[in-house]
PDB file of C-alpha atoms in Angstrom:
ATOM      1  CA  MET A  11     -48.777-125.326 -80.219  1.00 96.00           C
ATOM      2  CA  SER A  12     -45.812-127.591 -80.727  1.00 96.00           C
ATOM      3  CA  GLU A  13     -42.855-126.777 -82.940  1.00 96.00           C
ATOM      4  CA  SER A  14     -43.840-129.612 -85.283  1.00 97.00           C
ATOM      5  CA  HIS A  15     -47.303-128.093 -85.685  1.00 98.00           C
ATOM      6  CA  GLY A  16     -45.684-124.757 -86.538  1.00 97.00           C
ATOM      7  CA  GLN A  17     -43.596-126.528 -89.174  1.00 97.00           C
ATOM      8  CA  GLN A  18     -46.695-128.146 -90.672  1.00 97.00           C
ATOM      9  CA  ILE A  19     -48.584-124.845 -90.794  1.00 97.00           C
ATOM     10  CA  CYS A  20     -45.728-123.229 -92.711  1.00 97.00           C
ATOM     11  CA  SER A  21     -46.157-125.867 -95.426  1.00 97.00           C
ATOM     12  CA  TRP A  22     -49.866-125.149 -95.937  1.00 97.00           C
ATOM     13  CA  VAL A  23     -50.730-123.656 -99.325  1.00 96.00           C
ATOM     14  CA  TYR A  24     -54.049-121.882 -99.832  1.00 94.00           C
ATOM     15  CA  GLU A  25     -55.671-121.320-103.228  1.00 93.00           C
ATOM     16  CA  PRO A  26     -55.847-117.710-104.469  1.00 92.00           C
ATOM     17  CA  PRO A  27     -57.068-115.289-103.248  1.00 91.00           C
ATOM     18  CA  TYR A  28     -56.604-116.932 -99.829  1.00 92.00           C
ATOM     19  CA  ASN A  29     -52.899-117.566-100.492  1.00 91.00           C
ATOM     20  CA  ILE A  30     -52.154-114.279 -98.693  1.00 90.00           C
ATOM     21  CA  TYR A  31     -52.748-116.214 -95.470  1.00 91.00           C
ATOM     22  CA  GLY A  32     -49.713-118.437 -95.967  1.00 91.00           C
ATOM     23  CA  PHE A  33     -46.577-118.156 -93.838  1.00 94.00           C
ATOM     24  CA  LEU A  34     -42.881-117.944 -94.554  1.00 94.00           C
ATOM     25  CA  PRO A  35     -40.953-121.234 -94.620  1.00 96.00           C
ATOM     26  CA  TRP A  36     -40.470-122.679 -91.130  1.00 97.00           C
ATOM     27  CA  GLU A  37     -36.708-122.132 -91.053  1.00 97.00           C
ATOM     28  CA  GLN A  38     -37.231-118.410 -91.728  1.00 96.00           C
ATOM     29  CA  MET A  39     -40.002-118.110 -89.150  1.00 96.00           C
ATOM     30  CA  ARG A  40     -37.793-119.753 -86.560  1.00 96.00           C
ATOM     31  CA  ALA A  41     -34.644-117.788 -87.480  1.00 96.00           C
ATOM     32  CA  LEU A  42     -36.520-114.473 -87.413  1.00 95.00           C
ATOM     33  CA  GLU A  43     -38.496-115.534 -84.313  1.00 95.00           C
ATOM     34  CA  ILE A  44     -41.723-114.157 -85.748  1.00 94.00           C
ATOM     35  CA  GLU A  45     -45.236-115.323 -84.981  1.00 95.00           C
ATOM     36  CA  PHE A  46     -45.181-118.979 -83.857  1.00 96.00           C
ATOM     37  CA  GLY A  47     -41.507-119.171 -84.854  1.00 96.00           C
ATOM     38  CA  ASP A  48     -40.839-117.421 -81.535  1.00 97.00           C
ATOM     39  CA  PRO A  49     -40.917-120.159 -78.852  1.00 97.00           C
ATOM     40  CA  MET A  50     -42.269-117.806 -76.181  1.00 97.00           C
ATOM     41  CA  LEU A  51     -45.071-116.451 -78.396  1.00 96.00           C
ATOM     42  CA  ARG A  52     -45.903-119.977 -79.546  1.00 97.00           C
ATOM     43  CA  GLU A  53     -46.258-121.063 -75.911  1.00 96.00           C
ATOM     44  CA  GLU A  54     -48.166-118.006 -74.697  1.00 96.00           C
ATOM     45  CA  GLN A  55     -50.452-117.143 -77.605  1.00 96.00           C
ATOM     46  CA  TYR A  56     -50.848-120.032 -80.061  1.00 97.00           C
ATOM     47  CA  ILE A  57     -52.966-123.158 -79.844  1.00 97.00           C
ATOM     48  CA  SER A  58     -53.294-126.128 -82.165  1.00 97.00           C
ATOM     49  CA  VAL A  59     -56.733-127.513 -82.990  1.00 96.00           C
ATOM     50  CA  LEU A  60     -56.740-131.253 -83.625  1.00 95.00           C
ATOM     51  CA  THR A  61     -59.179-133.623 -85.302  1.00 92.00           C
ATOM     52  CA  ALA A  62     -60.720-136.486 -83.320  1.00 91.00           C
ATOM     53  CA  ALA A  63     -57.937-138.649 -84.793  1.00 95.00           C
ATOM     54  CA  GLY A  64     -55.272-136.296 -83.401  1.00 95.00           C
ATOM     55  CA  GLU A  65     -54.287-134.679 -86.717  1.00 96.00           C
ATOM     56  CA  LEU A  66     -53.617-130.947 -86.957  1.00 97.00           C
ATOM     57  CA  ALA A  67     -56.778-129.301 -88.314  1.00 96.00           C
ATOM     58  CA  GLY A  68     -56.023-125.672 -87.604  1.00 97.00           C
ATOM     59  CA  PHE A  69     -54.535-123.164 -85.229  1.00 98.00           C
ATOM     60  CA  ALA A  70     -55.358-119.958 -83.440  1.00 98.00           C
ATOM     61  CA  GLN A  71     -53.499-117.059 -81.968  1.00 97.00           C
ATOM     62  CA  ILE A  72     -55.122-115.639 -78.857  1.00 97.00           C
ATOM     63  CA  PHE A  73     -53.559-112.201 -78.713  1.00 95.00           C
ATOM     64  CA  PRO A  74     -54.106-110.419 -75.389  1.00 93.00           C
ATOM     65  CA  MET A  75     -54.850-106.745 -75.889  1.00 93.00           C
ATOM     66  CA  SER A  76     -55.658-104.302 -73.089  1.00 88.00           C
ATOM     67  CA  ASN A  77     -59.445-104.788 -73.137  1.00 91.00           C
ATOM     68  CA  VAL A  78     -59.999-107.661 -75.548  1.00 96.00           C
ATOM     69  CA  SER A  79     -58.695-111.020 -76.714  1.00 97.00           C
ATOM     70  CA  ARG A  80     -58.022-110.769 -80.456  1.00 97.00           C
ATOM     71  CA  LEU A  81     -58.109-113.982 -82.458  1.00 98.00           C
ATOM     72  CA  GLY A  82     -56.105-115.007 -85.476  1.00 96.00           C
ATOM     73  CA  LEU A  83     -57.380-118.223 -87.051  1.00 97.00           C
ATOM     74  CA  GLY A  84     -56.211-120.705 -89.655  1.00 96.00           C
ATOM     75  CA  LEU A  85     -57.886-123.878 -90.861  1.00 96.00           C
ATOM     76  CA  ARG A  86     -55.861-126.452 -92.803  1.00 96.00           C
ATOM     77  CA  PRO A  87     -56.402-125.673 -96.522  1.00 96.00           C
ATOM     78  CA  ASP A  88     -57.842-129.074 -97.479  1.00 95.00           C
ATOM     79  CA  LEU A  89     -60.488-128.676 -94.740  1.00 94.00           C
ATOM     80  CA  CYS A  90     -61.695-125.279 -95.988  1.00 92.00           C
ATOM     81  CA  GLY A  91     -65.090-125.233 -97.683  1.00 89.00           C
ATOM     82  CA  GLN A  92     -66.291-128.423 -95.957  1.00 91.00           C
ATOM     83  CA  GLY A  93     -68.626-126.812 -93.417  1.00 91.00           C
ATOM     84  CA  LEU A  94     -66.195-127.153 -90.504  1.00 92.00           C
ATOM     85  CA  GLY A  95     -65.597-123.451 -89.959  1.00 93.00           C
ATOM     86  CA  LYS A  96     -68.382-122.707 -87.489  1.00 94.00           C
ATOM     87  CA  SER A  97     -67.422-125.500 -85.089  1.00 94.00           C
ATOM     88  CA  PHE A  98     -63.721-124.673 -85.502  1.00 96.00           C
ATOM     89  CA  VAL A  99     -64.303-121.005 -84.623  1.00 97.00           C
ATOM     90  CA  ARG A 100     -66.584-121.852 -81.694  1.00 96.00           C
ATOM     91  CA  THR A 101     -63.978-124.275 -80.308  1.00 95.00           C
ATOM     92  CA  VAL A 102     -61.352-121.522 -80.400  1.00 97.00           C
ATOM     93  CA  VAL A 103     -63.733-118.997 -78.819  1.00 97.00           C
ATOM     94  CA  GLN A 104     -64.552-121.382 -75.972  1.00 96.00           C
ATOM     95  CA  GLU A 105     -60.847-121.953 -75.273  1.00 95.00           C
ATOM     96  CA  THR A 106     -60.285-118.187 -75.374  1.00 96.00           C
ATOM     97  CA  LEU A 107     -63.079-117.619 -72.842  1.00 95.00           C
ATOM     98  CA  VAL A 108     -61.548-120.256 -70.552  1.00 95.00           C
ATOM     99  CA  ARG A 109     -58.135-118.574 -70.740  1.00 94.00           C
ATOM    100  CA  ARG A 110     -59.393-114.979 -70.541  1.00 93.00           C
ATOM    101  CA  PRO A 111     -62.964-115.020 -69.193  1.00 93.00           C
ATOM    102  CA  GLU A 112     -62.916-111.318 -68.355  1.00 92.00           C
ATOM    103  CA  SER A 113     -62.177-110.202 -71.929  1.00 94.00           C
ATOM    104  CA  PRO A 114     -64.477-109.785 -74.906  1.00 96.00           C
ATOM    105  CA  VAL A 115     -63.306-111.690 -77.999  1.00 97.00           C
ATOM    106  CA  ASP A 116     -62.815-110.079 -81.392  1.00 98.00           C
ATOM    107  CA  LEU A 117     -61.042-110.624 -84.686  1.00 98.00           C
ATOM    108  CA  GLU A 118     -60.130-108.736 -87.830  1.00 97.00           C
ATOM    109  CA  VAL A 119     -61.083-109.915 -91.306  1.00 97.00           C
ATOM    110  CA  LEU A 120     -60.427-108.458 -94.728  1.00 97.00           C
ATOM    111  CA  THR A 121     -63.683-107.003 -96.073  1.00 97.00           C
ATOM    112  CA  TRP A 122     -63.444-109.041 -99.294  1.00 96.00           C
ATOM    113  CA  ASN A 123     -63.254-112.393 -97.447  1.00 95.00           C
ATOM    114  CA  GLU A 124     -66.959-113.229 -97.606  1.00 95.00           C
ATOM    115  CA  ARG A 125     -66.364-116.909 -96.843  1.00 93.00           C
ATOM    116  CA  ALA A 126     -64.719-116.077 -93.503  1.00 95.00           C
ATOM    117  CA  ILE A 127     -67.230-113.329 -92.671  1.00 97.00           C
ATOM    118  CA  ARG A 128     -70.136-115.754 -93.222  1.00 96.00           C
ATOM    119  CA  THR A 129     -68.444-118.351 -90.980  1.00 96.00           C
ATOM    120  CA  TYR A 130     -67.752-115.799 -88.238  1.00 97.00           C
ATOM    121  CA  HIS A 131     -71.393-114.643 -88.350  1.00 97.00           C
ATOM    122  CA  GLN A 132     -72.555-118.263 -88.005  1.00 95.00           C
ATOM    123  CA  ALA A 133     -70.217-118.694 -85.014  1.00 96.00           C
ATOM    124  CA  GLY A 134     -71.688-115.682 -83.180  1.00 96.00           C
ATOM    125  CA  PHE A 135     -69.553-112.716 -84.301  1.00 97.00           C
ATOM    126  CA  ARG A 136     -70.951-109.377 -85.508  1.00 98.00           C
ATOM    127  CA  ILE A 137     -69.270-106.573 -87.456  1.00 98.00           C
ATOM    128  CA  THR A 138     -68.696-103.592 -85.182  1.00 97.00           C
ATOM    129  CA  ASP A 139     -66.219-101.479 -87.151  1.00 97.00           C
ATOM    130  CA  GLU A 140     -64.611-101.023 -90.560  1.00 97.00           C
ATOM    131  CA  TYR A 141     -61.215 -99.443 -91.108  1.00 97.00           C
ATOM    132  CA  GLU A 142     -58.135 -99.419 -93.274  1.00 97.00           C
ATOM    133  CA  ARG A 143     -54.766-100.581 -92.019  1.00 94.00           C
ATOM    134  CA  ARG A 144     -51.342-101.355 -93.398  1.00 93.00           C
ATOM    135  CA  THR A 145     -50.482-104.935 -94.406  1.00 86.00           C
ATOM    136  CA  PRO A 146     -47.377-106.360 -96.121  1.00 81.00           C
ATOM    137  CA  ASP A 147     -49.276-105.775 -99.410  1.00 82.00           C
ATOM    138  CA  GLY A 148     -50.201-102.157 -98.643  1.00 90.00           C
ATOM    139  CA  MET A 149     -53.307-100.570 -97.145  1.00 95.00           C
ATOM    140  CA  ARG A 150     -56.336-102.890 -96.921  1.00 95.00           C
ATOM    141  CA  ASN A 151     -59.902-102.614 -95.610  1.00 97.00           C
ATOM    142  CA  PHE A 152     -60.838-104.681 -92.563  1.00 97.00           C
ATOM    143  CA  TYR A 153     -63.865-105.384 -90.441  1.00 98.00           C
ATOM    144  CA  CYS A 154     -63.574-105.805 -86.713  1.00 98.00           C
ATOM    145  CA  MET A 155     -65.988-108.515 -85.576  1.00 98.00           C
ATOM    146  CA  VAL A 156     -66.875-109.040 -81.913  1.00 98.00           C
ATOM    147  CA  TYR A 157     -68.173-112.288 -80.457  1.00 97.00           C
ATOM    148  CA  GLN A 158     -71.766-111.856 -79.285  1.00 96.00           C
ATOM    149  CA  GLY A 159     -72.497-115.429 -78.253  1.00 87.00           C
ATOM    150  CA  THR A 160     -73.932-118.545 -79.805  1.00 69.00           C
ATOM    151  CA  GLN A 161     -77.562-117.754 -79.099  1.00 57.00           C
ATOM    152  CA  GLN A 162     -77.682-115.863 -82.403  1.00 45.00           C
ATOM    153  CA  LYS A 163     -77.909-117.585 -85.783  1.00 43.00           C
TER     154      LYS A 163
END
């Protein structure tokens, strides 16, 4: 992910209730060196996903954990709800498997986010766990979803 892509992502505004997925302004992200505002993390863990025309369509964080690659995903707000999610997620999964072929792939999703859960199911993920964890807005319920492959519908 380039710095300019990080800047663009910080300007994305999602409609409620998805607005919780927005980021701090770029200057703050960079000054605090958090997430993709940290040049080393941006280089090691973040990827940009581009359209065929070369425009930024989304991003992913491929977070290496001890026995799994955990994904964090974001699709540009104006592209949400257009049926692009399944191919977007599968593209990120394939890149993850190239980078870390020995690791299973999983992600966390808030239990209320039915739109994302449906997309992840269509892309080959299955719910394997449910738990509560702390977020900036307090304790929230999450599902852990593990990639099972594209042979499933």
